[in-house]
């Protein structure tokens, strides 16, 4: 009887193991959330997404009722959230005691053949999203711990000095390893995650590239033959047609040839080298790359006043400080980091890509009658002029 009971327990345990799949730090094409999706659990009854979000103390985050996941291939419809753990569904969750929060979101079960999913939060003011989460394997940022037999040979910590270099002290000797993507967590001498192997870094899916896997020549500021800035390409976003776009899919079609799908259409790369790129959208264009200085011109730094005379912006080397002066109940100064700065050849147009709590925004300064007018893209009435000292 005892043996039958043990066999039954073993069968139940084995079935439970088979019924659950866990993907750690799944790779994705692009995201605008201010944190990480650290794990996806797939069971026979539900799909569970684990999040680690960072946000300033005093700020808040919310999970709307229309939060969903969907098959990234386009099959089927949206699967909406059913419950949460560690955070409330709807309403504001304030960051009171810490600037980070970990929580789980529950969704209906996915079909067995789903390989990639999109995640989205439908908000009135815009969507938070993650495109093409790979459910086939652990992501590149995931490190599997070594087996116990090897632990004594790998006795120290992982450090990081850049986005693509990891240093490991092996028996007291520093060794350098190149990886394709930065680690998603910090480690220390006392952290068990320090016992890890670089060989566990796994490549991307067969058909889809990650932005970081595009040639380094792809990233930069691209101008037409008249010196007009046409395109900005970074591993996090693309700026085209005066709009910020996020990667949705990247397909390699040959040597330095790609089809890039973005949130606002995308384009085809027909040729690429260190100095030029040929792209096809509604027409064929050959663009030339120019040096990224990424510095704020001296003439732009300082205080800017809204033409209405109330709202203000202070521009520094690294931040935009927006002060609405109590307008519409907004009393706080919003601090946006300057992520990218680029000028047209003539210097008459300057583009600023700003980052604030997971959102990227585009501001443009245009020179008219010898003076710059600054404003956010898409808001024709939001115009600022420099305050003269």
PDB file of N, CA and C in Angstrom, residues 258-355:
ATOM      1  N   UNK A 258      17.471  43.980 -44.410  1.00  0.00           N
ATOM      2  CA  UNK A 258      16.526  43.693 -43.346  1.00  0.00           C
ATOM      3  C   UNK A 258      15.152  44.267 -43.678  1.00  0.00           C
ATOM      4  N   UNK A 259      14.127  43.627 -43.135  1.00  0.00           N
ATOM      5  CA  UNK A 259      12.777  44.196 -43.137  1.00  0.00           C
ATOM      6  C   UNK A 259      12.443  44.518 -41.691  1.00  0.00           C
ATOM      7  N   UNK A 260      12.214  45.798 -41.408  1.00  0.00           N
ATOM      8  CA  UNK A 260      11.978  46.248 -40.035  1.00  0.00           C
ATOM      9  C   UNK A 260      10.554  46.748 -39.914  1.00  0.00           C
ATOM     10  N   UNK A 261       9.787  46.072 -39.089  1.00  0.00           N
ATOM     11  CA  UNK A 261       8.412  46.487 -38.816  1.00  0.00           C
ATOM     12  C   UNK A 261       8.402  47.258 -37.508  1.00  0.00           C
ATOM     13  N   UNK A 262       7.735  48.407 -37.501  1.00  0.00           N
ATOM     14  CA  UNK A 262       7.673  49.241 -36.305  1.00  0.00           C
ATOM     15  C   UNK A 262       6.229  49.583 -35.987  1.00  0.00           C
ATOM     16  N   UNK A 263       6.051  50.303 -34.882  1.00  0.00           N
ATOM     17  CA  UNK A 263       4.697  50.661 -34.442  1.00  0.00           C
ATOM     18  C   UNK A 263       4.004  51.605 -35.409  1.00  0.00           C
ATOM     19  N   UNK A 264       4.738  52.214 -36.321  1.00  0.00           N
ATOM     20  CA  UNK A 264       4.119  53.118 -37.300  1.00  0.00           C
ATOM     21  C   UNK A 264       4.483  52.732 -38.732  1.00  0.00           C
ATOM     22  N   UNK A 265       4.634  51.459 -38.955  1.00  0.00           N
ATOM     23  CA  UNK A 265       4.863  50.983 -40.312  1.00  0.00           C
ATOM     24  C   UNK A 265       6.176  50.271 -40.490  1.00  0.00           C
ATOM     25  N   UNK A 266       7.280  51.048 -40.510  1.00  0.00           N
ATOM     26  CA  UNK A 266       8.584  50.448 -40.694  1.00  0.00           C
ATOM     27  C   UNK A 266       9.132  50.695 -42.096  1.00  0.00           C
ATOM     28  N   UNK A 267      10.191  49.957 -42.437  1.00  0.00           N
ATOM     29  CA  UNK A 267      10.844  50.155 -43.728  1.00  0.00           C
ATOM     30  C   UNK A 267      11.715  48.948 -44.035  1.00  0.00           C
ATOM     31  N   UNK A 268      12.210  48.916 -45.267  1.00  0.00           N
ATOM     32  CA  UNK A 268      13.103  47.853 -45.714  1.00  0.00           C
ATOM     33  C   UNK A 268      14.499  48.422 -45.901  1.00  0.00           C
ATOM     34  N   UNK A 269      15.499  47.735 -45.381  1.00  0.00           N
ATOM     35  CA  UNK A 269      16.896  48.118 -45.581  1.00  0.00           C
ATOM     36  C   UNK A 269      17.440  47.304 -46.750  1.00  0.00           C
ATOM     37  N   UNK A 270      17.789  47.993 -47.830  1.00  0.00           N
ATOM     38  CA  UNK A 270      18.275  47.317 -49.032  1.00  0.00           C
ATOM     39  C   UNK A 270      19.790  47.257 -49.090  1.00  0.00           C
ATOM     40  N   UNK A 271      20.442  48.222 -48.434  1.00  0.00           N
ATOM     41  CA  UNK A 271      21.903  48.238 -48.423  1.00  0.00           C
ATOM     42  C   UNK A 271      22.374  49.015 -47.204  1.00  0.00           C
ATOM     43  N   UNK A 272      23.494  48.597 -46.634  1.00  0.00           N
ATOM     44  CA  UNK A 272      24.007  49.246 -45.430  1.00  0.00           C
ATOM     45  C   UNK A 272      25.520  49.108 -45.383  1.00  0.00           C
ATOM     46  N   UNK A 273      26.200  50.243 -45.145  1.00  0.00           N
ATOM     47  CA  UNK A 273      27.626  50.198 -44.847  1.00  0.00           C
ATOM     48  C   UNK A 273      27.924  51.227 -43.771  1.00  0.00           C
ATOM     49  N   UNK A 274      29.185  51.538 -43.547  1.00  0.00           N
ATOM     50  CA  UNK A 274      29.545  52.421 -42.439  1.00  0.00           C
ATOM     51  C   UNK A 274      29.010  53.833 -42.604  1.00  0.00           C
ATOM     52  N   UNK A 275      28.811  54.282 -43.841  1.00  0.00           N
ATOM     53  CA  UNK A 275      28.447  55.678 -44.081  1.00  0.00           C
ATOM     54  C   UNK A 275      27.085  55.876 -44.723  1.00  0.00           C
ATOM     55  N   UNK A 276      26.535  54.861 -45.386  1.00  0.00           N
ATOM     56  CA  UNK A 276      25.275  55.038 -46.099  1.00  0.00           C
ATOM     57  C   UNK A 276      24.296  53.911 -45.803  1.00  0.00           C
ATOM     58  N   UNK A 277      23.022  54.220 -45.998  1.00  0.00           N
ATOM     59  CA  UNK A 277      21.964  53.227 -45.880  1.00  0.00           C
ATOM     60  C   UNK A 277      20.942  53.524 -46.979  1.00  0.00           C
ATOM     61  N   UNK A 278      20.475  52.487 -47.631  1.00  0.00           N
ATOM     62  CA  UNK A 278      19.404  52.628 -48.625  1.00  0.00           C
ATOM     63  C   UNK A 278      18.162  51.961 -48.067  1.00  0.00           C
ATOM     64  N   UNK A 279      17.082  52.739 -47.953  1.00  0.00           N
ATOM     65  CA  UNK A 279      15.856  52.222 -47.376  1.00  0.00           C
ATOM     66  C   UNK A 279      14.699  52.420 -48.348  1.00  0.00           C
ATOM     67  N   UNK A 280      13.688  51.572 -48.201  1.00  0.00           N
ATOM     68  CA  UNK A 280      12.476  51.708 -48.997  1.00  0.00           C
ATOM     69  C   UNK A 280      11.278  51.835 -48.063  1.00  0.00           C
ATOM     70  N   UNK A 281      10.557  52.918 -48.201  1.00  0.00           N
ATOM     71  CA  UNK A 281       9.263  53.087 -47.511  1.00  0.00           C
ATOM     72  C   UNK A 281       8.232  53.240 -48.625  1.00  0.00           C
ATOM     73  N   UNK A 282       7.668  54.428 -48.770  1.00  0.00           N
ATOM     74  CA  UNK A 282       6.817  54.687 -49.929  1.00  0.00           C
ATOM     75  C   UNK A 282       7.661  55.044 -51.145  1.00  0.00           C
ATOM     76  N   UNK A 283       8.956  55.320 -50.884  1.00  0.00           N
ATOM     77  CA  UNK A 283       9.897  55.601 -51.967  1.00  0.00           C
ATOM     78  C   UNK A 283      11.283  55.124 -51.557  1.00  0.00           C
ATOM     79  N   UNK A 284      12.193  55.146 -52.528  1.00  0.00           N
ATOM     80  CA  UNK A 284      13.557  54.679 -52.283  1.00  0.00           C
ATOM     81  C   UNK A 284      14.421  55.864 -51.870  1.00  0.00           C
ATOM     82  N   UNK A 285      15.212  55.684 -50.787  1.00  0.00           N
ATOM     83  CA  UNK A 285      16.085  56.753 -50.313  1.00  0.00           C
ATOM     84  C   UNK A 285      17.446  56.199 -49.933  1.00  0.00           C
ATOM     85  N   UNK A 286      18.485  56.939 -50.307  1.00  0.00           N
ATOM     86  CA  UNK A 286      19.829  56.643 -49.826  1.00  0.00           C
ATOM     87  C   UNK A 286      20.248  57.773 -48.903  1.00  0.00           C
ATOM     88  N   UNK A 287      20.592  57.428 -47.677  1.00  0.00           N
ATOM     89  CA  UNK A 287      20.898  58.411 -46.640  1.00  0.00           C
ATOM     90  C   UNK A 287      22.349  58.269 -46.206  1.00  0.00           C
ATOM     91  N   UNK A 288      22.884  59.358 -45.674  1.00  0.00           N
ATOM     92  CA  UNK A 288      24.272  59.361 -45.215  1.00  0.00           C
ATOM     93  C   UNK A 288      24.316  59.565 -43.702  1.00  0.00           C
ATOM     94  N   UNK A 289      25.158  58.776 -43.042  1.00  0.00           N
ATOM     95  CA  UNK A 289      25.279  58.882 -41.585  1.00  0.00           C
ATOM     96  C   UNK A 289      26.269  59.983 -41.204  1.00  0.00           C
ATOM     97  N   UNK A 290      25.943  60.687 -40.112  1.00  0.00           N
ATOM     98  CA  UNK A 290      26.848  61.700 -39.587  1.00  0.00           C
ATOM     99  C   UNK A 290      27.089  61.459 -38.107  1.00  0.00           C
ATOM    100  N   UNK A 291      28.148  62.005 -37.622  1.00  0.00           N
ATOM    101  CA  UNK A 291      28.615  61.772 -36.259  1.00  0.00           C
ATOM    102  C   UNK A 291      27.542  62.125 -35.228  1.00  0.00           C
ATOM    103  N   UNK A 292      27.424  61.291 -34.200  1.00  0.00           N
ATOM    104  CA  UNK A 292      26.511  61.564 -33.091  1.00  0.00           C
ATOM    105  C   UNK A 292      27.265  62.348 -32.020  1.00  0.00           C
ATOM    106  N   UNK A 293      26.967  63.633 -31.892  1.00  0.00           N
ATOM    107  CA  UNK A 293      27.592  64.440 -30.847  1.00  0.00           C
ATOM    108  C   UNK A 293      26.809  64.340 -29.545  1.00  0.00           C
ATOM    109  N   UNK A 294      25.474  64.321 -29.681  1.00  0.00           N
ATOM    110  CA  UNK A 294      24.575  64.139 -28.532  1.00  0.00           C
ATOM    111  C   UNK A 294      24.823  65.157 -27.425  1.00  0.00           C
ATOM    112  N   UNK A 295      25.087  66.389 -27.797  1.00  0.00           N
ATOM    113  CA  UNK A 295      25.266  67.454 -26.813  1.00  0.00           C
ATOM    114  C   UNK A 295      24.253  68.569 -27.075  1.00  0.00           C
ATOM    115  N   UNK A 296      23.784  69.186 -26.018  1.00  0.00           N
ATOM    116  CA  UNK A 296      22.800  70.259 -26.136  1.00  0.00           C
ATOM    117  C   UNK A 296      23.519  71.550 -26.520  1.00  0.00           C
ATOM    118  N   UNK A 297      23.131  72.194 -27.611  1.00  0.00           N
ATOM    119  CA  UNK A 297      23.777  73.461 -27.989  1.00  0.00           C
ATOM    120  C   UNK A 297      23.622  74.513 -26.895  1.00  0.00           C
ATOM    121  N   UNK A 298      24.631  75.328 -26.747  1.00  0.00           N
ATOM    122  CA  UNK A 298      24.624  76.355 -25.706  1.00  0.00           C
ATOM    123  C   UNK A 298      23.432  77.289 -25.851  1.00  0.00           C
ATOM    124  N   UNK A 299      23.045  77.574 -27.100  1.00  0.00           N
ATOM    125  CA  UNK A 299      21.937  78.501 -27.333  1.00  0.00           C
ATOM    126  C   UNK A 299      20.596  77.957 -26.860  1.00  0.00           C
ATOM    127  N   UNK A 300      20.516  76.632 -26.634  1.00  0.00           N
ATOM    128  CA  UNK A 300      19.250  76.008 -26.219  1.00  0.00           C
ATOM    129  C   UNK A 300      19.141  75.941 -24.701  1.00  0.00           C
ATOM    130  N   UNK A 301      20.279  75.855 -24.017  1.00  0.00           N
ATOM    131  CA  UNK A 301      20.246  75.709 -22.555  1.00  0.00           C
ATOM    132  C   UNK A 301      19.714  76.975 -21.886  1.00  0.00           C
ATOM    133  N   UNK A 302      18.907  76.757 -20.832  1.00  0.00           N
ATOM    134  CA  UNK A 302      18.339  77.888 -20.110  1.00  0.00           C
ATOM    135  C   UNK A 302      16.839  77.764 -19.972  1.00  0.00           C
ATOM    136  N   UNK A 303      16.183  78.872 -19.681  1.00  0.00           N
ATOM    137  CA  UNK A 303      14.742  78.882 -19.421  1.00  0.00           C
ATOM    138  C   UNK A 303      13.943  79.256 -20.663  1.00  0.00           C
ATOM    139  N   UNK A 304      12.839  78.530 -20.838  1.00  0.00           N
ATOM    140  CA  UNK A 304      11.920  78.765 -21.941  1.00  0.00           C
ATOM    141  C   UNK A 304      10.530  79.024 -21.360  1.00  0.00           C
ATOM    142  N   UNK A 305       9.831  79.980 -21.924  1.00  0.00           N
ATOM    143  CA  UNK A 305       8.506  80.344 -21.424  1.00  0.00           C
ATOM    144  C   UNK A 305       7.466  80.081 -22.511  1.00  0.00           C
ATOM    145  N   UNK A 306       6.367  79.461 -22.093  1.00  0.00           N
ATOM    146  CA  UNK A 306       5.262  79.202 -23.009  1.00  0.00           C
ATOM    147  C   UNK A 306       4.714  80.526 -23.520  1.00  0.00           C
ATOM    148  N   UNK A 307       4.278  80.531 -24.761  1.00  0.00           N
ATOM    149  CA  UNK A 307       3.755  81.773 -25.337  1.00  0.00           C
ATOM    150  C   UNK A 307       2.551  82.291 -24.563  1.00  0.00           C
ATOM    151  N   UNK A 308       1.907  81.387 -23.798  1.00  0.00           N
ATOM    152  CA  UNK A 308       0.797  81.804 -22.940  1.00  0.00           C
ATOM    153  C   UNK A 308       1.256  82.455 -21.657  1.00  0.00           C
ATOM    154  N   UNK A 309       2.558  82.317 -21.353  1.00  0.00           N
ATOM    155  CA  UNK A 309       3.138  83.049 -20.233  1.00  0.00           C
ATOM    156  C   UNK A 309       3.105  82.354 -18.899  1.00  0.00           C
ATOM    157  N   UNK A 310       2.680  81.074 -18.807  1.00  0.00           N
ATOM    158  CA  UNK A 310       2.584  80.405 -17.501  1.00  0.00           C
ATOM    159  C   UNK A 310       3.543  79.207 -17.428  1.00  0.00           C
ATOM    160  N   UNK A 311       3.396  78.288 -18.331  1.00  0.00           N
ATOM    161  CA  UNK A 311       4.214  77.075 -18.297  1.00  0.00           C
ATOM    162  C   UNK A 311       5.653  77.370 -18.701  1.00  0.00           C
ATOM    163  N   UNK A 312       6.581  76.654 -18.058  1.00  0.00           N
ATOM    164  CA  UNK A 312       7.998  76.895 -18.288  1.00  0.00           C
ATOM    165  C   UNK A 312       8.746  75.588 -18.520  1.00  0.00           C
ATOM    166  N   UNK A 313       9.874  75.702 -19.223  1.00  0.00           N
ATOM    167  CA  UNK A 313      10.807  74.589 -19.385  1.00  0.00           C
ATOM    168  C   UNK A 313      12.206  75.113 -19.106  1.00  0.00           C
ATOM    169  N   UNK A 314      12.957  74.363 -18.302  1.00  0.00           N
ATOM    170  CA  UNK A 314      14.365  74.664 -18.106  1.00  0.00           C
ATOM    171  C   UNK A 314      15.178  73.542 -18.739  1.00  0.00           C
ATOM    172  N   UNK A 315      16.068  73.911 -19.665  1.00  0.00           N
ATOM    173  CA  UNK A 315      16.876  72.933 -20.383  1.00  0.00           C
ATOM    174  C   UNK A 315      18.303  72.981 -19.865  1.00  0.00           C
ATOM    175  N   UNK A 316      18.817  71.820 -19.456  1.00  0.00           N
ATOM    176  CA  UNK A 316      20.207  71.714 -19.005  1.00  0.00           C
ATOM    177  C   UNK A 316      20.960  70.787 -19.959  1.00  0.00           C
ATOM    178  N   UNK A 317      22.170  70.405 -19.588  1.00  0.00           N
ATOM    179  CA  UNK A 317      22.943  69.471 -20.418  1.00  0.00           C
ATOM    180  C   UNK A 317      22.301  68.093 -20.468  1.00  0.00           C
ATOM    181  N   UNK A 318      21.546  67.737 -19.441  1.00  0.00           N
ATOM    182  CA  UNK A 318      21.044  66.364 -19.337  1.00  0.00           C
ATOM    183  C   UNK A 318      19.537  66.237 -19.161  1.00  0.00           C
ATOM    184  N   UNK A 319      18.834  67.314 -18.797  1.00  0.00           N
ATOM    185  CA  UNK A 319      17.404  67.184 -18.498  1.00  0.00           C
ATOM    186  C   UNK A 319      16.582  68.332 -19.066  1.00  0.00           C
ATOM    187  N   UNK A 320      15.299  68.052 -19.297  1.00  0.00           N
ATOM    188  CA  UNK A 320      14.253  69.056 -19.491  1.00  0.00           C
ATOM    189  C   UNK A 320      13.437  69.086 -18.201  1.00  0.00           C
ATOM    190  N   UNK A 321      13.291  70.239 -17.593  1.00  0.00           N
ATOM    191  CA  UNK A 321      12.450  70.390 -16.407  1.00  0.00           C
ATOM    192  C   UNK A 321      11.186  71.144 -16.810  1.00  0.00           C
ATOM    193  N   UNK A 322      10.068  70.436 -16.918  1.00  0.00           N
ATOM    194  CA  UNK A 322       8.785  71.050 -17.278  1.00  0.00           C
ATOM    195  C   UNK A 322       8.040  71.470 -16.024  1.00  0.00           C
ATOM    196  N   UNK A 323       7.710  72.754 -15.923  1.00  0.00           N
ATOM    197  CA  UNK A 323       6.967  73.281 -14.781  1.00  0.00           C
ATOM    198  C   UNK A 323       5.690  73.930 -15.311  1.00  0.00           C
ATOM    199  N   UNK A 324       4.557  73.264 -15.032  1.00  0.00           N
ATOM    200  CA  UNK A 324       3.279  73.783 -15.518  1.00  0.00           C
ATOM    201  C   UNK A 324       2.679  74.824 -14.581  1.00  0.00           C
ATOM    202  N   UNK A 325       3.339  75.110 -13.468  1.00  0.00           N
ATOM    203  CA  UNK A 325       2.905  76.184 -12.581  1.00  0.00           C
ATOM    204  C   UNK A 325       1.501  76.052 -12.063  1.00  0.00           C
ATOM    205  N   UNK A 326       1.054  74.824 -11.843  1.00  0.00           N
ATOM    206  CA  UNK A 326      -0.283  74.628 -11.288  1.00  0.00           C
ATOM    207  C   UNK A 326      -1.380  74.534 -12.328  1.00  0.00           C
ATOM    208  N   UNK A 327      -1.057  74.677 -13.602  1.00  0.00           N
ATOM    209  CA  UNK A 327      -2.068  74.588 -14.645  1.00  0.00           C
ATOM    210  C   UNK A 327      -2.670  73.186 -14.668  1.00  0.00           C
ATOM    211  N   UNK A 328      -3.965  73.106 -14.740  1.00  0.00           N
ATOM    212  CA  UNK A 328      -4.690  71.831 -14.767  1.00  0.00           C
ATOM    213  C   UNK A 328      -4.362  70.958 -13.561  1.00  0.00           C
ATOM    214  N   UNK A 329      -3.999  71.580 -12.462  1.00  0.00           N
ATOM    215  CA  UNK A 329      -3.741  70.824 -11.239  1.00  0.00           C
ATOM    216  C   UNK A 329      -2.389  70.166 -11.190  1.00  0.00           C
ATOM    217  N   UNK A 330      -1.537  70.448 -12.159  1.00  0.00           N
ATOM    218  CA  UNK A 330      -0.197  69.857 -12.168  1.00  0.00           C
ATOM    219  C   UNK A 330       0.751  70.802 -11.439  1.00  0.00           C
ATOM    220  N   UNK A 331       1.241  70.370 -10.266  1.00  0.00           N
ATOM    221  CA  UNK A 331       2.092  71.232  -9.458  1.00  0.00           C
ATOM    222  C   UNK A 331       3.546  70.792  -9.452  1.00  0.00           C
ATOM    223  N   UNK A 332       3.789  69.568  -9.848  1.00  0.00           N
ATOM    224  CA  UNK A 332       5.150  69.050  -9.792  1.00  0.00           C
ATOM    225  C   UNK A 332       5.944  69.437 -11.031  1.00  0.00           C
ATOM    226  N   UNK A 333       7.239  69.533 -10.873  1.00  0.00           N
ATOM    227  CA  UNK A 333       8.136  69.724 -12.005  1.00  0.00           C
ATOM    228  C   UNK A 333       8.492  68.351 -12.564  1.00  0.00           C
ATOM    229  N   UNK A 334       8.221  68.137 -13.834  1.00  0.00           N
ATOM    230  CA  UNK A 334       8.508  66.860 -14.473  1.00  0.00           C
ATOM    231  C   UNK A 334       9.928  66.902 -15.026  1.00  0.00           C
ATOM    232  N   UNK A 335      10.732  65.940 -14.597  1.00  0.00           N
ATOM    233  CA  UNK A 335      12.132  65.875 -14.982  1.00  0.00           C
ATOM    234  C   UNK A 335      12.300  64.787 -16.041  1.00  0.00           C
ATOM    235  N   UNK A 336      12.620  65.175 -17.264  1.00  0.00           N
ATOM    236  CA  UNK A 336      12.794  64.230 -18.360  1.00  0.00           C
ATOM    237  C   UNK A 336      14.255  64.191 -18.793  1.00  0.00           C
ATOM    238  N   UNK A 337      14.835  63.000 -18.822  1.00  0.00           N
ATOM    239  CA  UNK A 337      16.228  62.859 -19.228  1.00  0.00           C
ATOM    240  C   UNK A 337      16.365  63.030 -20.741  1.00  0.00           C
ATOM    241  N   UNK A 338      17.385  63.755 -21.171  1.00  0.00           N
ATOM    242  CA  UNK A 338      17.658  63.918 -22.600  1.00  0.00           C
ATOM    243  C   UNK A 338      18.388  62.673 -23.085  1.00  0.00           C
ATOM    244  N   UNK A 339      17.719  61.874 -23.911  1.00  0.00           N
ATOM    245  CA  UNK A 339      18.300  60.622 -24.382  1.00  0.00           C
ATOM    246  C   UNK A 339      19.076  60.805 -25.682  1.00  0.00           C
ATOM    247  N   UNK A 340      18.634  61.742 -26.519  1.00  0.00           N
ATOM    248  CA  UNK A 340      19.269  61.897 -27.827  1.00  0.00           C
ATOM    249  C   UNK A 340      19.074  63.329 -28.306  1.00  0.00           C
ATOM    250  N   UNK A 341      20.140  63.931 -28.843  1.00  0.00           N
ATOM    251  CA  UNK A 341      20.093  65.284 -29.413  1.00  0.00           C
ATOM    252  C   UNK A 341      20.732  65.241 -30.794  1.00  0.00           C
ATOM    253  N   UNK A 342      20.066  65.850 -31.783  1.00  0.00           N
ATOM    254  CA  UNK A 342      20.652  65.871 -33.120  1.00  0.00           C
ATOM    255  C   UNK A 342      20.156  67.104 -33.871  1.00  0.00           C
ATOM    256  N   UNK A 343      21.045  67.715 -34.683  1.00  0.00           N
ATOM    257  CA  UNK A 343      20.729  68.918 -35.438  1.00  0.00           C
ATOM    258  C   UNK A 343      20.686  68.632 -36.932  1.00  0.00           C
ATOM    259  N   UNK A 344      19.910  69.441 -37.641  1.00  0.00           N
ATOM    260  CA  UNK A 344      19.986  69.423 -39.093  1.00  0.00           C
ATOM    261  C   UNK A 344      21.303  70.076 -39.507  1.00  0.00           C
ATOM    262  N   UNK A 345      21.699  69.881 -40.753  1.00  0.00           N
ATOM    263  CA  UNK A 345      22.956  70.468 -41.229  1.00  0.00           C
ATOM    264  C   UNK A 345      22.969  71.980 -41.073  1.00  0.00           C
ATOM    265  N   UNK A 346      21.833  72.603 -41.323  1.00  0.00           N
ATOM    266  CA  UNK A 346      21.752  74.056 -41.253  1.00  0.00           C
ATOM    267  C   UNK A 346      21.736  74.575 -39.826  1.00  0.00           C
ATOM    268  N   UNK A 347      21.398  73.687 -38.864  1.00  0.00           N
ATOM    269  CA  UNK A 347      21.265  74.110 -37.478  1.00  0.00           C
ATOM    270  C   UNK A 347      19.938  74.769 -37.188  1.00  0.00           C
ATOM    271  N   UNK A 348      19.059  74.826 -38.193  1.00  0.00           N
ATOM    272  CA  UNK A 348      17.756  75.473 -38.003  1.00  0.00           C
ATOM    273  C   UNK A 348      16.738  74.575 -37.302  1.00  0.00           C
ATOM    274  N   UNK A 349      17.021  73.280 -37.240  1.00  0.00           N
ATOM    275  CA  UNK A 349      16.117  72.332 -36.574  1.00  0.00           C
ATOM    276  C   UNK A 349      16.947  71.441 -35.659  1.00  0.00           C
ATOM    277  N   UNK A 350      16.494  71.307 -34.406  1.00  0.00           N
ATOM    278  CA  UNK A 350      17.168  70.441 -33.432  1.00  0.00           C
ATOM    279  C   UNK A 350      16.128  69.504 -32.834  1.00  0.00           C
ATOM    280  N   UNK A 351      16.422  68.207 -32.848  1.00  0.00           N
ATOM    281  CA  UNK A 351      15.508  67.206 -32.303  1.00  0.00           C
ATOM    282  C   UNK A 351      16.028  66.756 -30.941  1.00  0.00           C
ATOM    283  N   UNK A 352      15.103  66.607 -29.984  1.00  0.00           N
ATOM    284  CA  UNK A 352      15.423  66.093 -28.653  1.00  0.00           C
ATOM    285  C   UNK A 352      14.514  64.900 -28.365  1.00  0.00           C
ATOM    286  N   UNK A 353      15.114  63.750 -28.067  1.00  0.00           N
ATOM    287  CA  UNK A 353      14.340  62.605 -27.589  1.00  0.00           C
ATOM    288  C   UNK A 353      14.477  62.570 -26.074  1.00  0.00           C
ATOM    289  N   UNK A 354      13.350  62.666 -25.369  1.00  0.00           N
ATOM    290  CA  UNK A 354      13.340  62.716 -23.910  1.00  0.00           C
ATOM    291  C   UNK A 354      12.765  61.431 -23.344  1.00  0.00           C
ATOM    292  N   UNK A 355      13.281  61.039 -22.180  1.00  0.00           N
ATOM    293  CA  UNK A 355      12.798  59.828 -21.499  1.00  0.00           C
ATOM    294  C   UNK A 355      12.275  60.193 -20.120  1.00  0.00           C
TER     295      UNK A 355
END
